PDB file of C-alpha atoms and ligand atoms in Angstrom:
ATOM      1  CA  MET A 108      -0.039  -0.057  -0.042  1.00 58.00           C
ATOM      2  CA  THR A 109       2.747   2.480   0.808  1.00 73.00           C
ATOM      3  CA  ALA A 110       4.349   1.655  -2.552  1.00 79.00           C
ATOM      4  CA  ASP A 111       0.938   2.560  -3.978  1.00 93.00           C
ATOM      5  CA  PHE A 112       0.893   5.836  -2.292  1.00 96.00           C
ATOM      6  CA  GLU A 113       4.516   6.665  -3.429  1.00 96.00           C
ATOM      7  CA  THR A 114       3.419   5.875  -7.054  1.00 96.00           C
ATOM      8  CA  GLN A 115       0.457   8.272  -6.628  1.00 96.00           C
ATOM      9  CA  LEU A 116       2.584  11.006  -5.273  1.00 97.00           C
ATOM     10  CA  ARG A 117       5.160  10.670  -8.035  1.00 97.00           C
ATOM     11  CA  ALA A 118       2.390  10.581 -10.636  1.00 96.00           C
ATOM     12  CA  VAL A 119       1.504  14.124  -9.600  1.00 96.00           C
ATOM     13  CA  SER A 120       5.098  15.288  -9.192  1.00 97.00           C
ATOM     14  CA  LEU A 121       5.007  15.487  -5.369  1.00 97.00           C
ATOM     15  CA  ARG A 122       8.067  14.359  -3.362  1.00 97.00           C
ATOM     16  CA  VAL A 123       7.444  11.248  -1.328  1.00 97.00           C
ATOM     17  CA  THR A 124       7.652  12.308   2.441  1.00 96.00           C
ATOM     18  CA  ARG A 125       6.657  10.471   5.525  1.00 95.00           C
ATOM     19  CA  PRO A 126       3.981  12.931   6.571  1.00 96.00           C
ATOM     20  CA  ARG A 127       2.356  12.787   3.018  1.00 97.00           C
ATOM     21  CA  LEU A 128       2.412   8.924   3.269  1.00 96.00           C
ATOM     22  CA  ALA A 129       0.963   9.041   6.738  1.00 96.00           C
ATOM     23  CA  VAL A 130      -1.827  11.580   5.722  1.00 97.00           C
ATOM     24  CA  LEU A 131      -2.727   9.383   2.686  1.00 97.00           C
ATOM     25  CA  ALA A 132      -2.859   6.212   4.971  1.00 96.00           C
ATOM     26  CA  ALA A 133      -5.078   8.061   7.579  1.00 96.00           C
ATOM     27  CA  LEU A 134      -7.591   9.117   4.763  1.00 97.00           C
ATOM     28  CA  ARG A 135      -7.576   5.654   3.276  1.00 96.00           C
ATOM     29  CA  ASP A 136      -8.598   4.180   6.706  1.00 96.00           C
ATOM     30  CA  HIS A 137     -10.787   6.908   7.796  1.00 96.00           C
ATOM     31  CA  PRO A 138     -12.785   8.682   5.040  1.00 94.00           C
ATOM     32  CA  HIS A 139     -14.421  12.150   5.552  1.00 96.00           C
ATOM     33  CA  VAL A 140     -12.379  13.107   8.573  1.00 96.00           C
ATOM     34  CA  ASP A 141     -11.693  16.717   9.520  1.00 95.00           C
ATOM     35  CA  THR A 142      -8.243  18.284   9.893  1.00 96.00           C
ATOM     36  CA  ASP A 143      -7.946  17.800  13.602  1.00 96.00           C
ATOM     37  CA  THR A 144      -8.669  14.035  13.179  1.00 97.00           C
ATOM     38  CA  VAL A 145      -6.076  13.826  10.451  1.00 98.00           C
ATOM     39  CA  ILE A 146      -3.542  15.524  12.730  1.00 97.00           C
ATOM     40  CA  ALA A 147      -4.353  12.987  15.583  1.00 97.00           C
ATOM     41  CA  LEU A 148      -4.104  10.004  13.273  1.00 97.00           C
ATOM     42  CA  VAL A 149      -0.719  11.185  11.759  1.00 97.00           C
ATOM     43  CA  ARG A 150       0.741  11.967  15.179  1.00 96.00           C
ATOM     44  CA  ALA A 151      -0.256   8.636  16.595  1.00 95.00           C
ATOM     45  CA  ASP A 152       2.508   7.383  14.173  1.00 90.00           C
ATOM     46  CA  GLN A 153       4.821  10.387  13.917  1.00 94.00           C
ATOM     47  CA  PRO A 154       4.473  12.459  17.065  1.00 95.00           C
ATOM     48  CA  THR A 155       6.960  15.038  15.840  1.00 95.00           C
ATOM     49  CA  VAL A 156       4.872  16.244  12.903  1.00 95.00           C
ATOM     50  CA  SER A 157       3.400  19.731  13.363  1.00 96.00           C
ATOM     51  CA  HIS A 158       0.002  20.870  12.862  1.00 96.00           C
ATOM     52  CA  GLN A 159       1.165  23.269  10.162  1.00 97.00           C
ATOM     53  CA  ALA A 160       2.956  20.419   8.333  1.00 97.00           C
ATOM     54  CA  VAL A 161      -0.315  18.408   8.269  1.00 97.00           C
ATOM     55  CA  TYR A 162      -2.210  21.524   7.078  1.00 97.00           C
ATOM     56  CA  ASP A 163       0.436  21.931   4.251  1.00 97.00           C
ATOM     57  CA  VAL A 164       0.230  18.226   3.301  1.00 98.00           C
ATOM     58  CA  LEU A 165      -3.537  18.312   2.954  1.00 98.00           C
ATOM     59  CA  ARG A 166      -3.410  21.453   0.772  1.00 97.00           C
ATOM     60  CA  ALA A 167      -0.733  20.004  -1.423  1.00 98.00           C
ATOM     61  CA  LEU A 168      -2.602  16.654  -1.808  1.00 98.00           C
ATOM     62  CA  THR A 169      -5.907  18.511  -2.437  1.00 97.00           C
ATOM     63  CA  ASP A 170      -4.376  20.897  -4.989  1.00 97.00           C
ATOM     64  CA  ALA A 171      -2.762  17.819  -6.789  1.00 97.00           C
ATOM     65  CA  GLY A 172      -6.048  16.006  -6.932  1.00 95.00           C
ATOM     66  CA  LEU A 173      -5.175  13.071  -4.826  1.00 96.00           C
ATOM     67  CA  VAL A 174      -7.482  14.133  -2.106  1.00 97.00           C
ATOM     68  CA  ARG A 175     -10.942  15.672  -2.157  1.00 96.00           C
ATOM     69  CA  ARG A 176     -11.959  18.336   0.193  1.00 95.00           C
ATOM     70  CA  ILE A 177     -15.639  18.636   1.007  1.00 94.00           C
ATOM     71  CA  GLN A 178     -17.272  21.256   3.117  1.00 92.00           C
ATOM     72  CA  PRO A 179     -20.974  20.869   3.894  1.00 89.00           C
ATOM     73  CA  ALA A 180     -22.575  24.213   4.904  1.00 88.00           C
ATOM     74  CA  GLY A 181     -21.930  24.861   8.512  1.00 86.00           C
ATOM     75  CA  ALA A 182     -19.406  21.967   8.947  1.00 84.00           C
ATOM     76  CA  THR A 183     -15.647  21.875   9.122  1.00 89.00           C
ATOM     77  CA  ALA A 184     -13.766  20.745   5.991  1.00 95.00           C
ATOM     78  CA  ARG A 185     -13.403  17.042   5.621  1.00 96.00           C
ATOM     79  CA  TYR A 186     -11.133  15.017   3.445  1.00 97.00           C
ATOM     80  CA  GLU A 187     -11.218  11.847   1.527  1.00 97.00           C
ATOM     81  CA  MET A 188      -9.202   9.776  -0.964  1.00 95.00           C
ATOM     82  CA  ARG A 189     -12.185   8.943  -3.197  1.00 94.00           C
ATOM     83  CA  VAL A 190     -11.620  11.323  -5.942  1.00 92.00           C
ATOM     84  CA  GLY A 191     -12.700  11.892  -9.536  1.00 84.00           C
ATOM     85  CA  ASP A 192     -15.999   9.900  -9.507  1.00 85.00           C
ATOM     86  CA  ASN A 193     -18.413  12.778  -8.968  1.00 82.00           C
ATOM     87  CA  HIS A 194     -20.002  11.013  -5.890  1.00 92.00           C
ATOM     88  CA  HIS A 195     -22.178  12.909  -3.371  1.00 94.00           C
ATOM     89  CA  HIS A 196     -22.616  12.965   0.302  1.00 95.00           C
ATOM     90  CA  VAL A 197     -25.439  12.449   2.867  1.00 96.00           C
ATOM     91  CA  VAL A 198     -24.926  14.464   6.015  1.00 95.00           C
ATOM     92  CA  CYS A 199     -26.485  14.120   9.392  1.00 95.00           C
ATOM     93  CA  ARG A 200     -27.860  17.423  10.602  1.00 93.00           C
ATOM     94  CA  SER A 201     -27.595  16.332  14.170  1.00 93.00           C
ATOM     95  CA  CYS A 202     -24.117  14.681  14.552  1.00 92.00           C
ATOM     96  CA  GLY A 203     -22.450  15.645  11.300  1.00 91.00           C
ATOM     97  CA  ALA A 204     -21.908  11.946  10.128  1.00 93.00           C
ATOM     98  CA  ILE A 205     -21.090  11.752   6.434  1.00 95.00           C
ATOM     99  CA  ALA A 206     -21.502   8.886   3.974  1.00 96.00           C
ATOM    100  CA  ASP A 207     -20.937   8.533   0.375  1.00 96.00           C
ATOM    101  CA  VAL A 208     -23.794   8.407  -2.123  1.00 94.00           C
ATOM    102  CA  ASP A 209     -22.954   7.296  -5.696  1.00 93.00           C
ATOM    103  CA  CYS A 210     -23.998   9.616  -8.368  1.00 89.00           C
ATOM    104  CA  ALA A 211     -27.389   8.607  -9.811  1.00 83.00           C
ATOM    105  CA  VAL A 212     -26.409  10.016 -13.137  1.00 84.00           C
ATOM    106  CA  GLY A 213     -22.757   8.963 -13.080  1.00 79.00           C
ATOM    107  CA  ASP A 214     -21.070  12.002 -14.700  1.00 82.00           C
ATOM    108  CA  ALA A 215     -20.792  15.651 -13.946  1.00 82.00           C
ATOM    109  CA  PRO A 216     -22.680  18.033 -13.983  1.00 87.00           C
ATOM    110  CA  CYS A 217     -25.193  15.472 -12.698  1.00 87.00           C
ATOM    111  CA  LEU A 218     -28.067  17.981 -12.807  1.00 87.00           C
ATOM    112  CA  THR A 219     -29.290  20.077 -15.592  1.00 89.00           C
ATOM    113  CA  ALA A 220     -29.782  23.812 -14.564  1.00 91.00           C
ATOM    114  CA  SER A 221     -33.305  24.990 -15.328  1.00 93.00           C
ATOM    115  CA  ASP A 222     -31.538  28.152 -16.669  1.00 94.00           C
ATOM    116  CA  ASP A 223     -27.775  28.058 -17.183  1.00 93.00           C
ATOM    117  CA  HIS A 224     -27.690  31.805 -18.013  1.00 96.00           C
ATOM    118  CA  GLY A 225     -25.264  30.984 -20.803  1.00 96.00           C
ATOM    119  CA  PHE A 226     -22.696  29.421 -18.406  1.00 96.00           C
ATOM    120  CA  VAL A 227     -20.985  26.246 -19.419  1.00 94.00           C
ATOM    121  CA  VAL A 228     -21.957  24.186 -16.304  1.00 92.00           C
ATOM    122  CA  ASP A 229     -19.511  21.415 -15.595  1.00 90.00           C
ATOM    123  CA  GLU A 230     -20.376  20.642 -11.980  1.00 87.00           C
ATOM    124  CA  ALA A 231     -23.369  20.363  -9.668  1.00 88.00           C
ATOM    125  CA  GLU A 232     -22.730  19.809  -5.966  1.00 86.00           C
ATOM    126  CA  VAL A 233     -25.394  17.629  -4.332  1.00 90.00           C
ATOM    127  CA  VAL A 234     -25.586  17.289  -0.510  1.00 93.00           C
ATOM    128  CA  TYR A 235     -28.232  15.301   0.944  1.00 95.00           C
ATOM    129  CA  TRP A 236     -29.157  16.415   4.537  1.00 95.00           C
ATOM    130  CA  GLY A 237     -31.025  14.312   7.024  1.00 96.00           C
ATOM    131  CA  THR A 238     -30.788  12.309  10.208  1.00 97.00           C
ATOM    132  CA  CYS A 239     -28.457   9.286  10.574  1.00 97.00           C
ATOM    133  CA  PRO A 240     -29.805   6.031  11.880  1.00 96.00           C
ATOM    134  CA  GLY A 241     -27.974   6.540  15.207  1.00 96.00           C
ATOM    135  CA  CYS A 242     -29.466  10.032  15.761  1.00 96.00           C
ATOM    136  CA  ALA A 243     -32.962   8.836  14.581  1.00 94.00           C
ATOM    137  CA  THR A 244     -32.946   6.089  17.143  1.00 93.00           C
ATOM    138  CA  ALA A 245     -31.673   8.431  19.972  1.00 89.00           C
ATOM    139  CA  GLY A 246     -34.514  10.850  18.932  1.00 79.00           C
ATOM    140  CA  THR A 247     -37.344   8.440  19.332  1.00 70.00           C
ATOM    141  CA  ALA A 248     -35.814   7.074  22.643  1.00 56.00           C
ATOM    142  CA  GLN A 249     -36.336  10.495  24.335  1.00 52.00           C
TER     143      GLN A 249
HETATM  144 ZN1   ZN B 208     -26.268  11.606  13.290  1.00 97.13          ZN
HETATM  145 ZN1   ZN B 209     -17.084  10.838   0.013  1.00 97.13          ZN
HETATM  146 ZN1   ZN B 210     -24.654  13.181  -9.349  1.00 97.13          ZN
END
């Protein structure tokens, strides 16, 4: 797996560094985590890595397209390694849990605007909001 990450980094002309490998491994094992969680996961393995280093790694990986950054309204930014497939997310309004939803259409822009105002539309961002099973159960228990 580490060899895989090295190949991915080289493919986008990023140097292979231990923090970059650690961030990729963290996101592979924990999709949709926020920055603080990534820092905790990386530091469990490499205690000397600074917060700033993790921020920089996340930005470099996102800019290079290896990592996708999602930010549902009102939530902190989350990161995941599932990129390039135009999938969407369902978000729990109560606890912020996030799960992947495959795109019903399969390719961007996914929705046809009722009026595109002459824009060439290449992306529609869909977020499904609701209550996750855990919160729904907790709600009925009260
Ligand atoms: Zn929930
Ligand atoms: Zn996702
Ligand atoms: Zn879609």
